Coordinates of C-alpha atoms and ligand atoms in Angstrom, one line a residue:
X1 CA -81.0 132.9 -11.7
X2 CA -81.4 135.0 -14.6
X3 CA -84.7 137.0 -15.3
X4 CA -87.0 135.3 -17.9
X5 CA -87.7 137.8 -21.0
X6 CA -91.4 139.2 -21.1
X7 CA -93.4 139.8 -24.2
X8 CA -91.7 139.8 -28.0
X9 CA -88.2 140.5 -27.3
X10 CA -85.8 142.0 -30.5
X11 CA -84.0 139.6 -32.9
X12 CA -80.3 140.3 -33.6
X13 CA -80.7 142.3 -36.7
X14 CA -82.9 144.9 -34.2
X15 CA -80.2 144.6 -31.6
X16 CA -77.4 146.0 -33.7
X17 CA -79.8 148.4 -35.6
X18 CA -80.2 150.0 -31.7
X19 CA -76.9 150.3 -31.7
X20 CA -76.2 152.6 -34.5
X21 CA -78.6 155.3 -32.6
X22 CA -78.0 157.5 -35.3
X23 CA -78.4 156.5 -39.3
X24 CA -77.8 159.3 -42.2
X25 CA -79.9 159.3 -45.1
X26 CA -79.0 160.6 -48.6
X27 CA -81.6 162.0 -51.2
X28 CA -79.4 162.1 -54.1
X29 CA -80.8 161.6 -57.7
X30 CA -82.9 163.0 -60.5
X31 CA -84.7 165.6 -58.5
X32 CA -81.4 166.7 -57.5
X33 CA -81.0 168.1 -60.7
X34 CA -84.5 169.4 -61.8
X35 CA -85.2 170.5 -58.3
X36 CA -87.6 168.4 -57.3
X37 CA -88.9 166.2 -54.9
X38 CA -91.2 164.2 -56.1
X39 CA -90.1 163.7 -59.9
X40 CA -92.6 162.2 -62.5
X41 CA -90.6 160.0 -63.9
X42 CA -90.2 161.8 -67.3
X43 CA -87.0 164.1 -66.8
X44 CA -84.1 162.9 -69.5
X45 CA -81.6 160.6 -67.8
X46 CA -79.8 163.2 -69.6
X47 CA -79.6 165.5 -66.8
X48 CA -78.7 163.3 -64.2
X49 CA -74.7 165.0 -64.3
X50 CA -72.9 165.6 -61.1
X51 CA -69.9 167.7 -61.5
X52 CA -67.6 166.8 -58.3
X53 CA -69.5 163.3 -57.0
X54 CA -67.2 162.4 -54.0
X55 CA -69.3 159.9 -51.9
X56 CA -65.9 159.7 -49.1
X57 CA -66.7 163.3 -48.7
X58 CA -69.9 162.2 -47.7
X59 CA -68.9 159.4 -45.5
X60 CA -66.0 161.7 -43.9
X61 CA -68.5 163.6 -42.7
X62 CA -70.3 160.7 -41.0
X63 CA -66.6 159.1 -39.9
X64 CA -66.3 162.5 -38.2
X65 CA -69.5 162.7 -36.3
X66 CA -69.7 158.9 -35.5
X67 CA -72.6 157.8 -37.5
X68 CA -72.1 154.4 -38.1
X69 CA -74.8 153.7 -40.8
X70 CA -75.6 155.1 -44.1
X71 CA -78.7 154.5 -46.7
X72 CA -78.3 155.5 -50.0
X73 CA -81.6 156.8 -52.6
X74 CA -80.7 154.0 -55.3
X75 CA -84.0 154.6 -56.6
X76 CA -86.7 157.3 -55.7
X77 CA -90.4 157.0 -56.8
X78 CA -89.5 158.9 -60.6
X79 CA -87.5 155.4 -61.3
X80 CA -84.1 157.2 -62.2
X81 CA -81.8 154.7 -61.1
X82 CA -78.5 155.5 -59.8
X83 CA -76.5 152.2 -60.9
X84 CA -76.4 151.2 -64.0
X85 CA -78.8 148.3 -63.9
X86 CA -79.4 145.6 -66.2
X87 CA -83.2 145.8 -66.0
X88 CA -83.9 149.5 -67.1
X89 CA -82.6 152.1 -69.3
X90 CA -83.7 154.5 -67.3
X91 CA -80.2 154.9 -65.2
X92 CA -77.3 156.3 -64.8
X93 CA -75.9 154.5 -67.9
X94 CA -77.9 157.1 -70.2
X95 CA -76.9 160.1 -68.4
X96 CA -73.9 162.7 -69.4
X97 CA -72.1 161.5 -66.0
X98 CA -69.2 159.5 -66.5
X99 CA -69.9 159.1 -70.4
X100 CA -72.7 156.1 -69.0
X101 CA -70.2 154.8 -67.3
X102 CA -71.0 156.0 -63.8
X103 CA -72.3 154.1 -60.6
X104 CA -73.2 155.6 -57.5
X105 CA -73.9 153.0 -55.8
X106 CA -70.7 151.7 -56.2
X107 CA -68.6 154.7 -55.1
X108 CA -71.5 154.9 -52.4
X109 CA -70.6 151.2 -51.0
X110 CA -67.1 151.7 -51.4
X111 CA -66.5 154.8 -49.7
X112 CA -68.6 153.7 -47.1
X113 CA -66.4 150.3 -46.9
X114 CA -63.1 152.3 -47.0
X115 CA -64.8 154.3 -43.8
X116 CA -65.8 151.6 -41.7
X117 CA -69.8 152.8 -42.4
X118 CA -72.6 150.5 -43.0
X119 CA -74.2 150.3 -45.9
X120 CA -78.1 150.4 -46.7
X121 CA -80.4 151.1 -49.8
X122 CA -83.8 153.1 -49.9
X123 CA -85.1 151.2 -53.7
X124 CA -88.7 153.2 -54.1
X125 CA -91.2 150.4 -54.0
X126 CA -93.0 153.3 -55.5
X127 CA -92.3 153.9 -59.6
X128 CA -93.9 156.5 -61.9
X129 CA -91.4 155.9 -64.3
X130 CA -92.2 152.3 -65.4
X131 CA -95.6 151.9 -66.6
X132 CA -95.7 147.7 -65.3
X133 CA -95.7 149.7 -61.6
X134 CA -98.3 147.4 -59.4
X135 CA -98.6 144.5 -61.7
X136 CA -97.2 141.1 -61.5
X137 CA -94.2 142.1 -64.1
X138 CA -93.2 144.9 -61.7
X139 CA -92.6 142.9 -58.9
X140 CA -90.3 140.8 -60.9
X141 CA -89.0 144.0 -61.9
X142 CA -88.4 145.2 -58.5
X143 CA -87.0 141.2 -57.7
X144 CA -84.7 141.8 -60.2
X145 CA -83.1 145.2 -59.3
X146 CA -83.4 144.1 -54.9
X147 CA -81.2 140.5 -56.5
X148 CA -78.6 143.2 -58.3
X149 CA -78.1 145.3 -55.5
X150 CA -77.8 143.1 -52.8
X151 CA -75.7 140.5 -54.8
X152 CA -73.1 142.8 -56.1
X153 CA -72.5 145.8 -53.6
X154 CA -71.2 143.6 -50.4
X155 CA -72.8 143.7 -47.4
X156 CA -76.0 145.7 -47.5
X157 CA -77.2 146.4 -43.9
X158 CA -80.8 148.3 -44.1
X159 CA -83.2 148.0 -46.8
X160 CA -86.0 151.0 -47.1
X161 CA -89.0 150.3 -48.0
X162 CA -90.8 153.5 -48.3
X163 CA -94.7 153.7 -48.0
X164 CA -95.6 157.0 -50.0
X165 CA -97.7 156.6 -53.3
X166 CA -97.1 152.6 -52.3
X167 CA -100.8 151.5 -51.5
X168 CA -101.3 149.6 -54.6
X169 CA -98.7 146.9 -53.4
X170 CA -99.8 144.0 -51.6
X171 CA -98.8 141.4 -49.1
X172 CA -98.1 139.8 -51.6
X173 CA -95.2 141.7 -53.8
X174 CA -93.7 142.2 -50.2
X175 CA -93.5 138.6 -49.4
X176 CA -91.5 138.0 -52.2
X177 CA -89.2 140.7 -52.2
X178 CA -89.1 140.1 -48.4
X179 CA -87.6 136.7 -49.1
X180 CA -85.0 138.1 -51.5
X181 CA -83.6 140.0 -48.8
X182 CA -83.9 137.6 -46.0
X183 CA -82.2 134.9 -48.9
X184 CA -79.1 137.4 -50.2
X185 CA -78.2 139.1 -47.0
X186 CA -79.8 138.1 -44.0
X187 CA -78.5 140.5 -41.3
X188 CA -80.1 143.3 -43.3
X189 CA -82.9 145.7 -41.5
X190 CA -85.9 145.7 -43.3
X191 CA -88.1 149.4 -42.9
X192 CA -91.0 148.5 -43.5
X193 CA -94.5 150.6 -44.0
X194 CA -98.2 150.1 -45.2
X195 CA -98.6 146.5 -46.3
X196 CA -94.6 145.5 -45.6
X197 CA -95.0 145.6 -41.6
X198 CA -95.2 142.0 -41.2
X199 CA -92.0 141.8 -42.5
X200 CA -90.4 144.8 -40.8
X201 CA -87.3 145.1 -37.9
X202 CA -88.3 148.6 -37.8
X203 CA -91.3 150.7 -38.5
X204 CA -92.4 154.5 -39.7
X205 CA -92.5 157.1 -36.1
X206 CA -95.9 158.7 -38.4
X207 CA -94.4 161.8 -39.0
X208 CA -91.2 163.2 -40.9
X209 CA -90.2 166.1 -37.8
X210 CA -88.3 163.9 -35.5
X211 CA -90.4 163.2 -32.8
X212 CA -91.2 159.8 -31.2
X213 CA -93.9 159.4 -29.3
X214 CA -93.9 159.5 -25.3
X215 CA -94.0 156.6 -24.6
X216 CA -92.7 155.1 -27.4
X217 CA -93.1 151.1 -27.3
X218 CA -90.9 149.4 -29.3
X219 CA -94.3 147.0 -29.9
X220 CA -96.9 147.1 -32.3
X221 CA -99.8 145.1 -33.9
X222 CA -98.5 144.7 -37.2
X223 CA -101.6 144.3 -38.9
X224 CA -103.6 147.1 -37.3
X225 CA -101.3 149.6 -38.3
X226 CA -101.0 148.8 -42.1
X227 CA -103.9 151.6 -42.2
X228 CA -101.0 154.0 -41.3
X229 CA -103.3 157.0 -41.8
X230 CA -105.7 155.7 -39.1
X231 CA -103.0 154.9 -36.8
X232 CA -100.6 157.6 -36.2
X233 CA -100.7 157.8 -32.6
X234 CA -99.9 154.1 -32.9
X235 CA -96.8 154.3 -34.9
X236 CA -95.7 157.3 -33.1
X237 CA -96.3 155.4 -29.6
X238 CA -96.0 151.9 -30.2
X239 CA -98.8 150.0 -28.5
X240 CA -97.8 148.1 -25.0
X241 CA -99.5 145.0 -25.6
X242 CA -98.4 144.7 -29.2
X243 CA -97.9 141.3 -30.5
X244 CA -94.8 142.0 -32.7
X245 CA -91.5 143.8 -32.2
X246 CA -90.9 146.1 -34.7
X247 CA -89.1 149.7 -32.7
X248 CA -89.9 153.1 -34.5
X249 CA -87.2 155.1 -37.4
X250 CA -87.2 158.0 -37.1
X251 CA -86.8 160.0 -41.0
X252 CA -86.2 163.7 -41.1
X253 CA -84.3 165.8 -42.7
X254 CA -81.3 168.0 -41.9
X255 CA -83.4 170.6 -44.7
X256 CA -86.9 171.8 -44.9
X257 CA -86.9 169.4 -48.3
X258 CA -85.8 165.4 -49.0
X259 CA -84.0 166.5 -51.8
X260 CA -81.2 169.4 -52.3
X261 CA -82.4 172.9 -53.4
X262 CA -80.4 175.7 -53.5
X263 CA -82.9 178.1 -51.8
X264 CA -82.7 176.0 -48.9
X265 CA -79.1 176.8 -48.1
X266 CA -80.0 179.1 -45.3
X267 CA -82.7 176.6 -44.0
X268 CA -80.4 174.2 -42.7
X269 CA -81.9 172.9 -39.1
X270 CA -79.7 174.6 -36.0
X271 CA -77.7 172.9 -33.5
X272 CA -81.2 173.2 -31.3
X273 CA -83.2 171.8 -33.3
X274 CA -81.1 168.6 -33.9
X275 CA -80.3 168.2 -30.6
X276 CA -84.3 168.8 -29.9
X277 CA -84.7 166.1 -32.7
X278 CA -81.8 163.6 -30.6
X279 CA -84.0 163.8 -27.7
X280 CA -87.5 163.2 -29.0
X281 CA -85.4 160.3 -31.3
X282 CA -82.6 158.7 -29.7
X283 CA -84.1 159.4 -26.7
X284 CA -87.1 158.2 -26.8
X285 CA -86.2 154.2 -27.5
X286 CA -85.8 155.2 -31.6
X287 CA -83.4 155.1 -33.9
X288 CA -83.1 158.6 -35.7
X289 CA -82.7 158.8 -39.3
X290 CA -81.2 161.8 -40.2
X291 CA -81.5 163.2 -44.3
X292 CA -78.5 164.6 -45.8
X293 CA -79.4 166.0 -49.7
X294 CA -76.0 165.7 -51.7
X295 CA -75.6 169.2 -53.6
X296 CA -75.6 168.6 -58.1
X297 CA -72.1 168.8 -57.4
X298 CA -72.9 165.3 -55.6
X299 CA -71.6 166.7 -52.1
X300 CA -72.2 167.6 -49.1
X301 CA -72.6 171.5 -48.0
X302 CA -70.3 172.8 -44.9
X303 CA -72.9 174.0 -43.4
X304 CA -74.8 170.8 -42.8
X305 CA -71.3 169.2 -42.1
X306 CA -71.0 172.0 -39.3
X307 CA -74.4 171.4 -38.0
X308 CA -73.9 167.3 -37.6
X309 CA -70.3 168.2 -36.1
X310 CA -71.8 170.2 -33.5
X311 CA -74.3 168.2 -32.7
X312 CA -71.6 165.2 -31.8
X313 CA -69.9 167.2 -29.8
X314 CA -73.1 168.3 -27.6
X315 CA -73.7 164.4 -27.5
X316 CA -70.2 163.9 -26.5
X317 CA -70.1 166.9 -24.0
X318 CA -73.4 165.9 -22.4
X319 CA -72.5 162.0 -22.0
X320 CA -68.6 161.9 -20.9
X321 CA -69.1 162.3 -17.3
X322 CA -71.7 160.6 -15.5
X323 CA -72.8 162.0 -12.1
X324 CA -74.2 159.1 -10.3
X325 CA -70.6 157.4 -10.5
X326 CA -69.1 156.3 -7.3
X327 CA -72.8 157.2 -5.4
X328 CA -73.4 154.2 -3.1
X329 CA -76.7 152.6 -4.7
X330 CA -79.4 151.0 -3.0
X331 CA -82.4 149.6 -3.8
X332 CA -85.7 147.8 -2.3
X333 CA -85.8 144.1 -4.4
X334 CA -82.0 143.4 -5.3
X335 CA -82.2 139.7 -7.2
X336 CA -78.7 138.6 -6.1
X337 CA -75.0 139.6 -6.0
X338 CA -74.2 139.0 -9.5
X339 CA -77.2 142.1 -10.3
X340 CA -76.0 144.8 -7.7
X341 CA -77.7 148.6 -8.5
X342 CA -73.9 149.2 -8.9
X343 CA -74.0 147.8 -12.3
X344 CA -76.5 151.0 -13.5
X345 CA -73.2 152.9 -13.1
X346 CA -70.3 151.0 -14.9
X347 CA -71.0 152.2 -17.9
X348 CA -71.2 148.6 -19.4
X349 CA -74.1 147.0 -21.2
X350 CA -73.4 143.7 -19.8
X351 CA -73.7 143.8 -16.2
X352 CA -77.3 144.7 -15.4
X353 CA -79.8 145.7 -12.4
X354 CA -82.2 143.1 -11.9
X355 CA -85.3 143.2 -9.0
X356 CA -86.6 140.3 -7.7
X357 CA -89.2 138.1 -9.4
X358 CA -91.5 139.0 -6.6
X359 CA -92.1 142.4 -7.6
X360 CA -92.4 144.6 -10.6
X361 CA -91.5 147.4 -8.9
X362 CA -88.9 149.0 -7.4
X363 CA -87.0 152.4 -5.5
X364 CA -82.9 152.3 -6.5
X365 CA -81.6 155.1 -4.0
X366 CA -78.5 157.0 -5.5
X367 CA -76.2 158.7 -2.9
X368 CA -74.3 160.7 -4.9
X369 CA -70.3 161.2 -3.7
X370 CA -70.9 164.9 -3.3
X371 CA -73.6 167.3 -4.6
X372 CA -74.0 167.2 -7.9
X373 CA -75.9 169.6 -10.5
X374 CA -77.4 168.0 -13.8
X375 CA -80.1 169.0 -16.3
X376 CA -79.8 165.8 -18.5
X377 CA -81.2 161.8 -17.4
X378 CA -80.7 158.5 -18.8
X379 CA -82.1 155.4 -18.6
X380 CA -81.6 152.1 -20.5
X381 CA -83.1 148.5 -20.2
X382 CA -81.7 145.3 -20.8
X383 CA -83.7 145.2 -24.3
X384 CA -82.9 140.8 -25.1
X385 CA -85.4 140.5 -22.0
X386 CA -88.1 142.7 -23.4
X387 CA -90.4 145.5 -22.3
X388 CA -90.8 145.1 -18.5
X389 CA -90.7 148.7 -16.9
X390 CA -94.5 150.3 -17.8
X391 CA -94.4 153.1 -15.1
X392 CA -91.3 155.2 -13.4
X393 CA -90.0 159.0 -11.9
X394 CA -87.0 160.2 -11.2
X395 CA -86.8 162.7 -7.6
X396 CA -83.5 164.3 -6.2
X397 CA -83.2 165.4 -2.5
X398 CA -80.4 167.2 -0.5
X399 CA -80.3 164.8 2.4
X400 CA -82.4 161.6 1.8
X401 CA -85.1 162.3 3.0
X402 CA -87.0 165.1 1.4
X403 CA -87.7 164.3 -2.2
X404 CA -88.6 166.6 -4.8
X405 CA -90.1 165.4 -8.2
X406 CA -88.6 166.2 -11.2
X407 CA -91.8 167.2 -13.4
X408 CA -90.1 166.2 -16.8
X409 CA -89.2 162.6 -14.8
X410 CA -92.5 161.9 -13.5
X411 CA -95.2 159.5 -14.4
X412 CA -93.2 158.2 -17.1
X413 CA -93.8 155.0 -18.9
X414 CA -91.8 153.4 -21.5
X415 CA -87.8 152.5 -21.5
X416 CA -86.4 150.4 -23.7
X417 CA -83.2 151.0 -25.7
X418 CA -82.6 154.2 -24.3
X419 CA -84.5 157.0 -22.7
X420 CA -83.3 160.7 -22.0
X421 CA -84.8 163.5 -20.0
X422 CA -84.1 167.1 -20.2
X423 CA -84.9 169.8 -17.1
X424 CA -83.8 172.4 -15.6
X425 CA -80.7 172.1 -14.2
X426 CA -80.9 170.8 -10.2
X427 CA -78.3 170.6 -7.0
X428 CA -78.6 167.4 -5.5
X429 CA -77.0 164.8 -3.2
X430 CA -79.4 161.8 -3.6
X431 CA -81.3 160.4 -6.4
X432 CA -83.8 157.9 -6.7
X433 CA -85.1 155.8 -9.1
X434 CA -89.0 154.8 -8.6
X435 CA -89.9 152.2 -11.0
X436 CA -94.1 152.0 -10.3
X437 CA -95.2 149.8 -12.7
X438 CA -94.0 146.6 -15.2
X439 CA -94.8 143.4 -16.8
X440 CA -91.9 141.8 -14.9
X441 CA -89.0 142.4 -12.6
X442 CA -87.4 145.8 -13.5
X443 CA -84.1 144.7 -15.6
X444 CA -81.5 147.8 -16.4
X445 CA -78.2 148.1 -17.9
X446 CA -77.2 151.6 -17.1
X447 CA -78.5 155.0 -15.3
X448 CA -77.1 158.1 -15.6
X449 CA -77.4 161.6 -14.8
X450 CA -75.3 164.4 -16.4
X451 CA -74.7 168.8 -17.0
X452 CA -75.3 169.8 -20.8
X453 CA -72.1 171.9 -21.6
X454 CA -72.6 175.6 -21.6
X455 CA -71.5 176.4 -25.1
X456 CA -72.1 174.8 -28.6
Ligands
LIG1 O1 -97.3 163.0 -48.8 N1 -96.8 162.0 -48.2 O2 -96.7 161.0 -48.9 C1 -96.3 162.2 -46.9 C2 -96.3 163.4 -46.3 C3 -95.9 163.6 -45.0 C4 -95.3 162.6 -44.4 C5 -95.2 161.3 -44.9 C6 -95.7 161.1 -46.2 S1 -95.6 159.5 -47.0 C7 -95.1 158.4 -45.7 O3 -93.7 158.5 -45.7 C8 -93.1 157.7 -44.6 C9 -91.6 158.0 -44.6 O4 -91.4 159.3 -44.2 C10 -93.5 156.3 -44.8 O5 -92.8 155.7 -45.9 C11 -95.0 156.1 -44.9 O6 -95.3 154.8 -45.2 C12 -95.5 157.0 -46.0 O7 -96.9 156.9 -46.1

């Protein structure tokens, strides 16, 4: 019999937003070209004039690294829009670029369709450029430019709902605008902040670093946290009893700044610090969200194209090979043939390890084929069936019986999606799995142990 899910479980638009793991982001607009950040909404559409605009460059880059989602800055909180839009004349369609006749939007989607890359929008909800911003005109404005851009750009998979200078907008402009996206495209992911939480698949982490919380629930109260200033150990951390699921996105960017400035060319993260950032992200049952700022040329640098390259190839490196393959597995509460502990090491999503419904928790014994050293643990649940592992550690020993704790590994709490551990490297020829706490029988899909390559 199959285990019965526990608590709010995802819907399919969260399910394939796991997935992706890893989303780019690109601040590209009016601040690119006064170098800005945070634009007042008076700069001449004039200046908006990218010399070289190449948005497959862009999603070349992503094609090589294996990010499979992309959301484009349509409009940021100065109101330049990027499309030509019917509603404003504030766009793209009064700037030197293509004679008016530009649309980045368009190339965006396009190049991203050509690619095989999913599509998403960040539209400000923000706008210091219109002067309707926070009145009832404005969010038929806003109506009216979420209807063009999700009607004519094909399949729009993430909408970004930003929560900076956004207090004045209430439950109610979100409800509407929340139906207009569940009404034109309803597999898109709505990232939602401040007063747009109810509505959200995914939520703000509380910080723009990179870290997730430990744990990080992929639960929340919904309400309670539309205070976000009051509750950023909740948004970073989820809350284990939350009535809602709405996971954690985690923003940050691959520069010190949203937007591209030229003095920042030498401040382009290292390959250490992404890979820190994939840990406290991706690992930690997020999603990570990872800036790129498109030079006034409208393209991407090499070196941040370096940087994203060698952080695949660490990911790819660290993950190819996984230890615990071909250990003999056993464990104390197996549920039944068809969920054998042998199914954590098959490397497929759909043949899981379930415990019995007697207990909630569990010790999965790993005898690895030979000894085996690796710095690098991971851990995924079966996330359809909910949160339901609230306590675990991870020991090694050399013969079965004398265990040592991994100190990185211990006392943990949440799962979810995915969870990664990084230690000091250790020789070992068992492994065990102690799950000491849950809502409900343990259920995984997949347990792994693996060596970080040497060089990067
Ligand atoms: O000054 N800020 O507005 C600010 C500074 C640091 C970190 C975040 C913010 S605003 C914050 O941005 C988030 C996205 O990174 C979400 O949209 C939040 O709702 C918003 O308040």
């Amino acid at each position: 019999q199959a285990p019965k899910p526990v608590g709010p479980v995802p819907n399919a638009r969260q399910i394939e937003w796991y997935h992706r793991e890893i989303i780019a982001f690109f601040h590209f607009g009016m601040n690119t070209f006064t170098n800005d950040n945070e634009g007042d909404g008076k700069a001449s559409p004039q200046l908006f004039n990218p010399t070289a605009l190449n948005c497959k460059q862009w999603t070349n880059v992503l094609k090589k690294a294996g990010i499979p989602c992309a959301i484009l800055v349509a409009k940021h909180a100065d109101g330049f829009c990027n499309w030509p839009s019917a509603h404003t004349d504030y766009s793209v369609k009064n700037s030197k670029w293509k004679n008016g006749r530009g649309d980045v939007v368009k190339e965006f989607a396009a190049a991203c369709k050509a690619d095989g890359i999913k599509a998403g929008i960040y539209l400000g909800p923000h706008d210091r450029h219109d002067s309707r911003y926070g009145t009832p005109a404005y969010s038929d404005y806003y109506a009216s430019q979420l209807s063009e851009l999700l009607r004519n750009y094909g399949p729009i998979w993430e909408i970004w709902w930003d929560g900076a200078g956004a207090d004045k907008l209430t439950t109610e402009f979100y409800t509407r605008w929340a139906d207009t996206v569940r009404r034109l495209q309803p597999q898109c992911v709505v990232f939602g902040t401040k007063n747009s939480y109810r509505f959200a698949d995914c939520r703000w982490v509380g910080n723009e670093s990179g870290f997730s919380g430990d744990p990080c629930w992929s639960t929340i109260n919904p309400n309670s946290i539309r205070d976000e200033a009051d509750h950023i150990k909740e948004l970073n951390e989820g809350e284990i009893d939350g009535t809602a699921y709405v996971p954690a996105e985690v923003d940050v960017s691959i520069r010190p700044s949203w937007f591209y400035h030229p003095e920042e060319d030498n401040k382009v993260k290292s390959v250490a610090t992404l890979w820190d950032i994939y840990f406290n992200s991706v690992g930690r049952n997020s999603v990570l969200l990872l800036n790129y700022p498109p030079n006034k040329e409208g393209l991407i640098p090499a070196v941040d194209t370096q940087r994203t390259d060698s952080l695949r190839w660490l990911i790819n490196n660290t993950f190819k090979t996984n230890l615990a393959k071909g250990a003999s597995i056993r464990s104390l509460h197996v549920r039944g043939a068809k969920y054998n502990p042998a199914n954590l090491v098959d490397n497929s999503e759909s043949t899981w390890y379930a415990g019995s419904d007697a207990f909630t928790t569990d010790t999965i014994t790993f005898q690895l084929a030979s000894a085996k050293t690796f710095d690098v643990l991971k851990l995924q649940e079966v996330i359809e069936l909910g949160h339901r592992t609230t306590g675990w550690s991870v020991d090694y020993s050399m013969d079965g019986k004398n265990w040592i704790a991994i100190p990185e590994a211990t006392g943990k709490q949440s799962i979810g999606y995915k969870w990664l551990v990084r230690f000091r490297p250790v020789t070992a020829t068992h492994v065990r799995l102690r799950i000491t706490a849950g809502k409900a029988c343990p259920v995984l899909h997949s347990f792994g142990i693996y060596k970080q390559p040497k060089a990067s």
